[in-house]
């Protein structure tokens, strides 16, 4: 059951954040694990679609591009929100628990993956914004083409 150890880490983190045990922190841990898994899969999918659409110009590739970029943007928004919950919760819990020892609390935050989650949150946010910009750029020519055909 070694493959479940990342889930245990996120469930324990969710228990720290919510100060409870049971189904709620487990569900939050599962959502965190899904977000981390998507964080490793989505860049490959997004890169493949963007790179292929640069060299292949046909209607099928345009449809794939027009559907994949907004979907990836929505998933990256989910990743940003989930990692933000964990980062804010870790900061709150560690600094509230150890409010007189700020240096120790920051080391505790970093030791339990808070810095990795913070960087994942920032990267997810910037990719979400990039996907939003690409989506706006995709749909403007589609709207113009629809007006021309009408």
Backbone as JSON Lines, residues from 0, in Angstrom:
{"i":0,"aa":"X","n":[0.8,-1.19,0.0],"ca":[0.0,0.0,0.0],"c":[0.85,1.26,0.0]}
{"i":1,"aa":"X","n":[2.07,1.15,-0.53],"ca":[2.93,2.33,-0.56],"c":[2.37,3.43,-1.44]}
{"i":2,"aa":"X","n":[1.6,3.07,-2.45],"ca":[1.07,4.08,-3.36],"c":[0.05,4.98,-2.68]}
{"i":3,"aa":"X","n":[-0.45,4.59,-1.52],"ca":[-1.42,5.43,-0.81],"c":[-0.76,6.41,0.16]}
{"i":4,"aa":"X","n":[0.57,6.38,0.27],"ca":[1.22,7.28,1.23],"c":[1.01,8.76,0.89]}
{"i":5,"aa":"X","n":[0.99,9.19,-0.39],"ca":[0.66,10.6,-0.64],"c":[-0.74,10.97,-0.17]}
{"i":6,"aa":"X","n":[-1.67,10.03,-0.29],"ca":[-3.02,10.29,0.19],"c":[-3.02,10.46,1.7]}
{"i":7,"aa":"X","n":[-2.25,9.64,2.41],"ca":[-2.17,9.77,3.86],"c":[-1.62,11.12,4.27]}
{"i":8,"aa":"X","n":[-0.6,11.59,3.54],"ca":[-0.02,12.9,3.85],"c":[-1.07,14.0,3.7]}
{"i":9,"aa":"X","n":[-1.83,13.96,2.62],"ca":[-2.85,14.98,2.39],"c":[-4.01,14.84,3.37]}
{"i":10,"aa":"X","n":[-4.37,13.63,3.74],"ca":[-5.45,13.44,4.71],"c":[-5.02,13.98,6.07]}
{"i":11,"aa":"X","n":[-3.77,13.68,6.48],"ca":[-3.28,14.21,7.75],"c":[-3.23,15.74,7.71]}
{"i":12,"aa":"X","n":[-2.79,16.3,6.58],"ca":[-2.8,17.76,6.43],"c":[-4.2,18.33,6.55]}
{"i":13,"aa":"X","n":[-5.18,17.64,5.94],"ca":[-6.57,18.09,6.04],"c":[-7.08,17.96,7.48]}
{"i":14,"aa":"X","n":[-6.62,16.94,8.19],"ca":[-7.01,16.81,9.59],"c":[-6.43,17.93,10.43]}
{"i":15,"aa":"X","n":[-5.2,18.32,10.13],"ca":[-4.59,19.45,10.85],"c":[-5.36,20.73,10.58]}
{"i":16,"aa":"X","n":[-5.72,20.93,9.31],"ca":[-6.4,22.16,8.93],"c":[-7.77,22.24,9.6]}
{"i":17,"aa":"X","n":[-8.52,21.13,9.53],"ca":[-9.9,21.15,10.04],"c":[-10.01,20.8,11.52]}
{"i":18,"aa":"X","n":[-8.92,20.36,12.11],"ca":[-8.9,19.94,13.53],"c":[-9.94,18.87,13.82]}
{"i":19,"aa":"X","n":[-10.15,17.98,12.85],"ca":[-11.1,16.88,13.04],"c":[-10.63,15.67,12.24]}
{"i":20,"aa":"X","n":[-11.24,14.54,12.5],"ca":[-10.97,13.33,11.74],"c":[-12.29,12.84,11.19]}
{"i":21,"aa":"X","n":[-12.21,11.95,10.22],"ca":[-13.44,11.39,9.66],"c":[-13.52,11.58,8.17]}
{"i":22,"aa":"X","n":[-14.74,11.65,7.68],"ca":[-14.98,11.68,6.24],"c":[-14.59,13.01,5.61]}
{"i":23,"aa":"X","n":[-14.78,14.13,6.33],"ca":[-14.46,15.45,5.76],"c":[-13.0,15.6,5.39]}
{"i":24,"aa":"X","n":[-12.08,15.38,6.32],"ca":[-10.66,15.48,5.97],"c":[-10.21,14.43,4.95]}
{"i":25,"aa":"X","n":[-10.82,13.24,5.01],"ca":[-10.47,12.22,4.02],"c":[-10.89,12.67,2.63]}
{"i":26,"aa":"X","n":[-12.1,13.22,2.52],"ca":[-12.58,13.73,1.23],"c":[-11.69,14.87,0.74]}
{"i":27,"aa":"X","n":[-11.33,15.76,1.65],"ca":[-10.44,16.87,1.28],"c":[-9.06,16.35,0.86]}
{"i":28,"aa":"X","n":[-8.58,15.31,1.54],"ca":[-7.31,14.7,1.16],"c":[-7.38,14.06,-0.21]}
{"i":29,"aa":"X","n":[-8.51,13.41,-0.51],"ca":[-8.69,12.81,-1.84],"c":[-8.72,13.89,-2.91]}
{"i":30,"aa":"X","n":[-9.43,15.0,-2.64],"ca":[-9.44,16.12,-3.6],"c":[-8.04,16.69,-3.79]}
{"i":31,"aa":"X","n":[-7.27,16.79,-2.71],"ca":[-5.89,17.25,-2.81],"c":[-5.04,16.3,-3.64]}
{"i":32,"aa":"X","n":[-5.25,14.98,-3.47],"ca":[-4.5,14.01,-4.27],"c":[-4.89,14.09,-5.73]}
{"i":33,"aa":"X","n":[-6.17,14.28,-6.01],"ca":[-6.63,14.45,-7.4],"c":[-5.98,15.7,-8.01]}
{"i":34,"aa":"X","n":[-5.93,16.78,-7.24],"ca":[-5.3,18.01,-7.73],"c":[-3.82,17.8,-8.02]}
{"i":35,"aa":"X","n":[-3.12,17.09,-7.14],"ca":[-1.7,16.83,-7.36],"c":[-1.48,15.92,-8.56]}
{"i":36,"aa":"X","n":[-2.36,14.94,-8.76],"ca":[-2.26,14.06,-9.93],"c":[-2.49,14.85,-11.21]}
{"i":37,"aa":"X","n":[-3.51,15.69,-11.21],"ca":[-3.77,16.53,-12.39],"c":[-2.61,17.47,-12.67]}
{"i":38,"aa":"X","n":[-1.93,17.9,-11.61],"ca":[-0.8,18.81,-11.78],"c":[0.33,18.15,-12.56]}
{"i":39,"aa":"X","n":[0.41,16.82,-12.51],"ca":[1.44,16.11,-13.26],"c":[0.97,15.68,-14.64]}
{"i":40,"aa":"X","n":[-0.32,15.51,-14.84],"ca":[-0.85,15.04,-16.13],"c":[-1.17,16.19,-17.08]}
{"i":41,"aa":"X","n":[-1.79,17.25,-16.58],"ca":[-2.27,18.33,-17.44],"c":[-1.19,19.06,-18.23]}
{"i":42,"aa":"X","n":[0.0,19.3,-17.67],"ca":[1.0,19.98,-18.5],"c":[1.37,19.2,-19.76]}
{"i":43,"aa":"X","n":[1.39,17.87,-19.65],"ca":[1.72,17.04,-20.81],"c":[0.61,17.15,-21.86]}
{"i":44,"aa":"X","n":[-0.64,17.07,-21.41],"ca":[-1.78,17.17,-22.33],"c":[-1.81,18.55,-22.98]}
{"i":45,"aa":"X","n":[-1.66,19.59,-22.18],"ca":[-1.71,20.95,-22.7],"c":[-0.56,21.21,-23.68]}
{"i":46,"aa":"X","n":[0.64,20.74,-23.34],"ca":[1.78,20.92,-24.22],"c":[1.57,20.18,-25.54]}
{"i":47,"aa":"X","n":[1.06,18.94,-25.47],"ca":[0.83,18.16,-26.7],"c":[-0.18,18.84,-27.6]}
{"i":48,"aa":"X","n":[-1.26,19.33,-27.03],"ca":[-2.3,19.98,-27.84],"c":[-1.79,21.29,-28.43]}
{"i":49,"aa":"X","n":[-1.12,22.11,-27.61],"ca":[-0.63,23.39,-28.11],"c":[0.45,23.21,-29.16]}
{"i":50,"aa":"X","n":[1.34,22.25,-28.96],"ca":[2.42,22.02,-29.93],"c":[1.87,21.44,-31.23]}
{"i":51,"aa":"X","n":[0.93,20.5,-31.12],"ca":[0.34,19.9,-32.32],"c":[-0.48,20.92,-33.09]}
{"i":52,"aa":"X","n":[-1.23,21.75,-32.39],"ca":[-2.06,22.73,-33.08],"c":[-1.23,23.79,-33.78]}
{"i":53,"aa":"X","n":[0.01,23.92,-33.37],"ca":[0.88,24.89,-34.03],"c":[1.29,24.43,-35.44]}
{"i":54,"aa":"X","n":[1.38,23.11,-35.62],"ca":[1.86,22.58,-36.9],"c":[0.78,21.91,-37.73]}
{"i":55,"aa":"X","n":[-0.32,21.51,-37.11],"ca":[-1.41,20.85,-37.82],"c":[-2.57,21.84,-37.89]}
{"i":56,"aa":"X","n":[-2.95,22.18,-39.1],"ca":[-4.03,23.15,-39.28],"c":[-5.17,22.5,-40.05]}
{"i":57,"aa":"X","n":[-6.11,21.93,-39.3],"ca":[-7.33,21.4,-39.9],"c":[-8.47,21.58,-38.92]}
{"i":58,"aa":"X","n":[-9.68,21.27,-39.36],"ca":[-10.87,21.52,-38.52],"c":[-10.87,20.66,-37.27]}
{"i":59,"aa":"X","n":[-10.42,19.42,-37.38],"ca":[-10.41,18.54,-36.22],"c":[-9.47,19.05,-35.15]}
{"i":60,"aa":"X","n":[-8.28,19.47,-35.55],"ca":[-7.31,19.98,-34.58],"c":[-7.81,21.28,-33.97]}
{"i":61,"aa":"X","n":[-8.48,22.11,-34.75],"ca":[-9.04,23.35,-34.2],"c":[-10.1,23.06,-33.14]}
{"i":62,"aa":"X","n":[-10.93,22.02,-33.36],"ca":[-11.94,21.65,-32.38],"c":[-11.29,21.1,-31.11]}
{"i":63,"aa":"X","n":[-10.27,20.26,-31.28],"ca":[-9.57,19.72,-30.12],"c":[-8.93,20.85,-29.32]}
{"i":64,"aa":"X","n":[-8.31,21.77,-30.02],"ca":[-7.66,22.92,-29.36],"c":[-8.7,23.78,-28.64]}
{"i":65,"aa":"X","n":[-9.82,24.04,-29.3],"ca":[-10.84,24.91,-28.72],"c":[-11.53,24.28,-27.51]}
{"i":66,"aa":"X","n":[-11.54,22.96,-27.43],"ca":[-12.15,22.29,-26.28],"c":[-11.15,22.04,-25.15]}
{"i":67,"aa":"X","n":[-9.93,21.68,-25.51],"ca":[-8.94,21.27,-24.51],"c":[-8.44,22.44,-23.66]}
{"i":68,"aa":"X","n":[-8.19,23.57,-24.26],"ca":[-7.63,24.71,-23.52],"c":[-8.59,25.19,-22.41]}
{"i":69,"aa":"X","n":[-9.89,25.4,-22.67],"ca":[-10.76,25.81,-21.56],"c":[-10.93,24.73,-20.48]}
{"i":70,"aa":"X","n":[-10.95,23.46,-20.89],"ca":[-11.07,22.38,-19.92],"c":[-9.82,22.33,-19.03]}
{"i":71,"aa":"X","n":[-8.65,22.45,-19.64],"ca":[-7.41,22.48,-18.86],"c":[-7.38,23.7,-17.94]}
{"i":72,"aa":"X","n":[-7.88,24.83,-18.41],"ca":[-7.96,26.02,-17.57],"c":[-8.85,25.81,-16.36]}
{"i":73,"aa":"X","n":[-9.98,25.12,-16.57],"ca":[-10.88,24.83,-15.44],"c":[-10.22,23.88,-14.45]}
{"i":74,"aa":"X","n":[-9.52,22.88,-14.95],"ca":[-8.8,21.97,-14.06],"c":[-7.69,22.68,-13.3]}
{"i":75,"aa":"X","n":[-6.99,23.58,-13.97],"ca":[-5.95,24.34,-13.27],"c":[-6.55,25.28,-12.23]}
{"i":76,"aa":"X","n":[-7.73,25.79,-12.47],"ca":[-8.42,26.59,-11.45],"c":[-8.73,25.73,-10.23]}
{"i":77,"aa":"X","n":[-9.18,24.49,-10.46],"ca":[-9.43,23.54,-9.38],"c":[-8.13,23.28,-8.61]}
{"i":78,"aa":"X","n":[-7.03,23.08,-9.31],"ca":[-5.73,22.84,-8.67],"c":[-5.35,24.05,-7.82]}
{"i":79,"aa":"X","n":[-5.53,25.24,-8.35],"ca":[-5.18,26.46,-7.62],"c":[-6.0,26.58,-6.35]}
{"i":80,"aa":"X","n":[-7.29,26.32,-6.43],"ca":[-8.16,26.43,-5.25],"c":[-7.79,25.38,-4.2]}
{"i":81,"aa":"X","n":[-7.58,24.15,-4.63],"ca":[-7.25,23.09,-3.66],"c":[-5.91,23.36,-2.98]}
{"i":82,"aa":"X","n":[-4.91,23.74,-3.75],"ca":[-3.61,24.01,-3.12],"c":[-3.68,25.25,-2.25]}
{"i":83,"aa":"X","n":[-4.5,26.23,-2.63],"ca":[-4.67,27.42,-1.79],"c":[-5.3,27.05,-0.45]}
{"i":84,"aa":"X","n":[-6.26,26.15,-0.46],"ca":[-6.87,25.7,0.8],"c":[-5.82,25.09,1.71]}
{"i":85,"aa":"X","n":[-4.98,24.23,1.15],"ca":[-3.95,23.59,1.97],"c":[-2.9,24.6,2.44]}
{"i":86,"aa":"X","n":[-2.48,25.5,1.56],"ca":[-1.46,26.48,1.95],"c":[-1.98,27.41,3.05]}
{"i":87,"aa":"X","n":[-3.16,27.95,2.86],"ca":[-3.74,28.85,3.87],"c":[-3.98,28.08,5.17]}
{"i":88,"aa":"X","n":[-4.47,26.86,5.06],"ca":[-4.7,26.06,6.25],"c":[-3.42,25.73,6.99]}
{"i":89,"aa":"X","n":[-2.36,25.4,6.26],"ca":[-1.07,25.12,6.9],"c":[-0.54,26.38,7.58]}
{"i":90,"aa":"X","n":[-0.55,27.49,6.87],"ca":[-0.09,28.74,7.49],"c":[-0.89,29.04,8.75]}
{"i":91,"aa":"X","n":[-2.21,28.97,8.65],"ca":[-3.06,29.3,9.78],"c":[-2.8,28.36,10.95]}
{"i":92,"aa":"X","n":[-2.76,27.07,10.67],"ca":[-2.61,26.1,11.74],"c":[-1.23,26.19,12.4]}
{"i":93,"aa":"X","n":[-0.18,26.28,11.6],"ca":[1.16,26.28,12.19],"c":[1.44,27.58,12.93]}
{"i":94,"aa":"X","n":[0.99,28.72,12.4],"ca":[1.26,29.99,13.07],"c":[0.31,30.22,14.25]}
{"i":95,"aa":"X","n":[-0.87,29.66,14.2],"ca":[-1.77,29.78,15.34],"c":[-1.3,28.88,16.48]}
{"i":96,"aa":"X","n":[-0.84,27.68,16.1],"ca":[-0.38,26.74,17.12],"c":[0.91,27.21,17.78]}
{"i":97,"aa":"X","n":[1.82,27.75,16.98],"ca":[3.13,28.15,17.48],"c":[3.32,29.66,17.31]}
{"i":98,"aa":"X","n":[2.38,30.45,17.76],"ca":[2.4,31.89,17.47],"c":[3.59,32.6,18.09]}
{"i":99,"aa":"X","n":[4.2,32.06,19.13],"ca":[5.36,32.74,19.72],"c":[6.67,32.31,19.08]}
{"i":100,"aa":"X","n":[6.64,31.27,18.26],"ca":[7.87,30.76,17.65],"c":[7.73,30.8,16.12]}
{"i":101,"aa":"X","n":[7.8,31.98,15.56],"ca":[7.55,32.13,14.13],"c":[8.56,31.39,13.28]}
{"i":102,"aa":"X","n":[9.81,31.36,13.68],"ca":[10.82,30.67,12.88],"c":[10.53,29.18,12.83]}
{"i":103,"aa":"X","n":[10.16,28.61,13.96],"ca":[9.84,27.2,13.99],"c":[8.61,26.89,13.15]}
{"i":104,"aa":"X","n":[7.62,27.75,13.19],"ca":[6.39,27.52,12.43],"c":[6.67,27.53,10.93]}
{"i":105,"aa":"X","n":[7.53,28.44,10.46],"ca":[7.85,28.47,9.04],"c":[8.63,27.23,8.63]}
{"i":106,"aa":"X","n":[9.55,26.76,9.48],"ca":[10.28,25.53,9.19],"c":[9.33,24.33,9.17]}
{"i":107,"aa":"X","n":[8.35,24.33,10.07],"ca":[7.35,23.29,10.11],"c":[6.51,23.32,8.83]}
{"i":108,"aa":"X","n":[6.14,24.51,8.39],"ca":[5.38,24.69,7.15],"c":[6.16,24.13,5.96]}
{"i":109,"aa":"X","n":[7.44,24.45,5.89],"ca":[8.26,23.97,4.78],"c":[8.49,22.46,4.87]}
{"i":110,"aa":"X","n":[8.66,21.93,6.06],"ca":[8.93,20.51,6.23],"c":[7.75,19.64,5.81]}
{"i":111,"aa":"X","n":[6.56,20.14,5.97],"ca":[5.38,19.35,5.62],"c":[4.83,19.68,4.24]}
{"i":112,"aa":"X","n":[5.65,20.21,3.36],"ca":[5.26,20.4,1.97],"c":[4.53,21.68,1.67]}
{"i":113,"aa":"X","n":[4.52,22.62,2.59],"ca":[3.81,23.87,2.35],"c":[4.41,24.69,1.24]}
{"i":114,"aa":"X","n":[5.74,24.67,1.14],"ca":[6.41,25.44,0.09],"c":[6.11,24.85,-1.29]}
{"i":115,"aa":"X","n":[6.09,23.52,-1.38],"ca":[5.76,22.87,-2.65],"c":[4.33,23.21,-3.05]}
{"i":116,"aa":"X","n":[3.43,23.17,-2.08],"ca":[2.04,23.51,-2.39],"c":[1.89,24.97,-2.78]}
{"i":117,"aa":"X","n":[2.66,25.85,-2.13],"ca":[2.62,27.27,-2.47],"c":[3.09,27.49,-3.9]}
{"i":118,"aa":"X","n":[4.18,26.84,-4.29],"ca":[4.67,26.97,-5.67],"c":[3.69,26.35,-6.66]}
{"i":119,"aa":"X","n":[3.09,25.23,-6.3],"ca":[2.08,24.61,-7.17],"c":[0.88,25.53,-7.34]}
{"i":120,"aa":"X","n":[0.5,26.22,-6.27],"ca":[-0.62,27.15,-6.33],"c":[-0.3,28.31,-7.28]}
{"i":121,"aa":"X","n":[0.88,28.87,-7.17],"ca":[1.27,30.0,-8.02],"c":[1.35,29.57,-9.48]}
{"i":122,"aa":"X","n":[1.97,28.42,-9.74],"ca":[2.06,27.92,-11.11],"c":[0.68,27.64,-11.67]}
{"i":123,"aa":"X","n":[-0.18,27.0,-10.87],"ca":[-1.55,26.73,-11.32],"c":[-2.32,28.0,-11.63]}
{"i":124,"aa":"X","n":[-2.12,29.03,-10.82],"ca":[-2.8,30.3,-11.06],"c":[-2.35,30.92,-12.39]}
{"i":125,"aa":"X","n":[-1.04,30.94,-12.64],"ca":[-0.55,31.54,-13.88],"c":[-0.98,30.74,-15.11]}
{"i":126,"aa":"X","n":[-1.03,29.41,-15.01],"ca":[-1.49,28.62,-16.15],"c":[-2.99,28.8,-16.35]}
{"i":127,"aa":"X","n":[-3.74,28.97,-15.27],"ca":[-5.17,29.27,-15.39],"c":[-5.39,30.57,-16.15]}
{"i":128,"aa":"X","n":[-4.63,31.59,-15.79],"ca":[-4.73,32.88,-16.49],"c":[-4.34,32.72,-17.96]}
{"i":129,"aa":"X","n":[-3.27,31.96,-18.22],"ca":[-2.85,31.72,-19.61],"c":[-3.91,30.99,-20.41]}
{"i":130,"aa":"X","n":[-4.54,29.99,-19.81],"ca":[-5.62,29.27,-20.5],"c":[-6.82,30.18,-20.74]}
{"i":131,"aa":"X","n":[-7.1,31.07,-19.8],"ca":[-8.19,32.02,-19.99],"c":[-7.89,32.96,-21.16]}
{"i":132,"aa":"X","n":[-6.68,33.45,-21.23],"ca":[-6.29,34.32,-22.35],"c":[-6.39,33.57,-23.67]}
{"i":133,"aa":"X","n":[-5.89,32.33,-23.71],"ca":[-5.97,31.54,-24.94],"c":[-7.42,31.26,-25.32]}
{"i":134,"aa":"X","n":[-8.27,31.04,-24.34],"ca":[-9.69,30.78,-24.62],"c":[-10.34,32.01,-25.24]}
{"i":135,"aa":"X","n":[-10.03,33.18,-24.71],"ca":[-10.57,34.42,-25.29],"c":[-10.06,34.59,-26.73]}
{"i":136,"aa":"X","n":[-8.8,34.3,-26.94],"ca":[-8.23,34.42,-28.29],"c":[-8.81,33.37,-29.24]}
{"i":137,"aa":"X","n":[-9.18,32.21,-28.71],"ca":[-9.78,31.17,-29.56],"c":[-11.18,31.58,-29.98]}
{"i":138,"aa":"X","n":[-11.99,32.07,-29.05],"ca":[-13.4,32.3,-29.33],"c":[-13.66,33.56,-30.14]}
{"i":139,"aa":"X","n":[-12.74,34.52,-30.14],"ca":[-12.96,35.72,-30.96],"c":[-12.99,35.38,-32.45]}
{"i":140,"aa":"X","n":[-12.03,34.6,-32.99],"ca":[-12.15,34.23,-34.41],"c":[-13.36,33.35,-34.7]}
{"i":141,"aa":"X","n":[-13.78,32.53,-33.76],"ca":[-14.95,31.68,-33.97],"c":[-16.2,32.54,-34.07]}
{"i":142,"aa":"X","n":[-16.3,33.58,-33.23],"ca":[-17.46,34.48,-33.31],"c":[-17.47,35.24,-34.63]}
{"i":143,"aa":"X","n":[-16.29,35.7,-35.08],"ca":[-16.22,36.41,-36.35],"c":[-16.6,35.49,-37.51]}
{"i":144,"aa":"X","n":[-16.14,34.22,-37.47],"ca":[-16.47,33.27,-38.52],"c":[-17.97,32.99,-38.54]}
{"i":145,"aa":"X","n":[-18.6,32.92,-37.36],"ca":[-20.04,32.67,-37.29],"c":[-20.82,33.85,-37.9]}
{"i":146,"aa":"X","n":[-20.34,35.09,-37.67],"ca":[-21.01,36.27,-38.23],"c":[-20.85,36.3,-39.75]}
{"i":147,"aa":"X","n":[-19.69,35.86,-40.24],"ca":[-19.46,35.86,-41.69],"c":[-20.36,34.83,-42.36]}
{"i":148,"aa":"X","n":[-20.51,33.64,-41.73],"ca":[-21.31,32.59,-42.33],"c":[-22.81,32.89,-42.23]}
{"i":149,"aa":"X","n":[-23.22,33.73,-41.29],"ca":[-24.66,33.99,-41.1],"c":[-25.2,34.98,-42.09]}
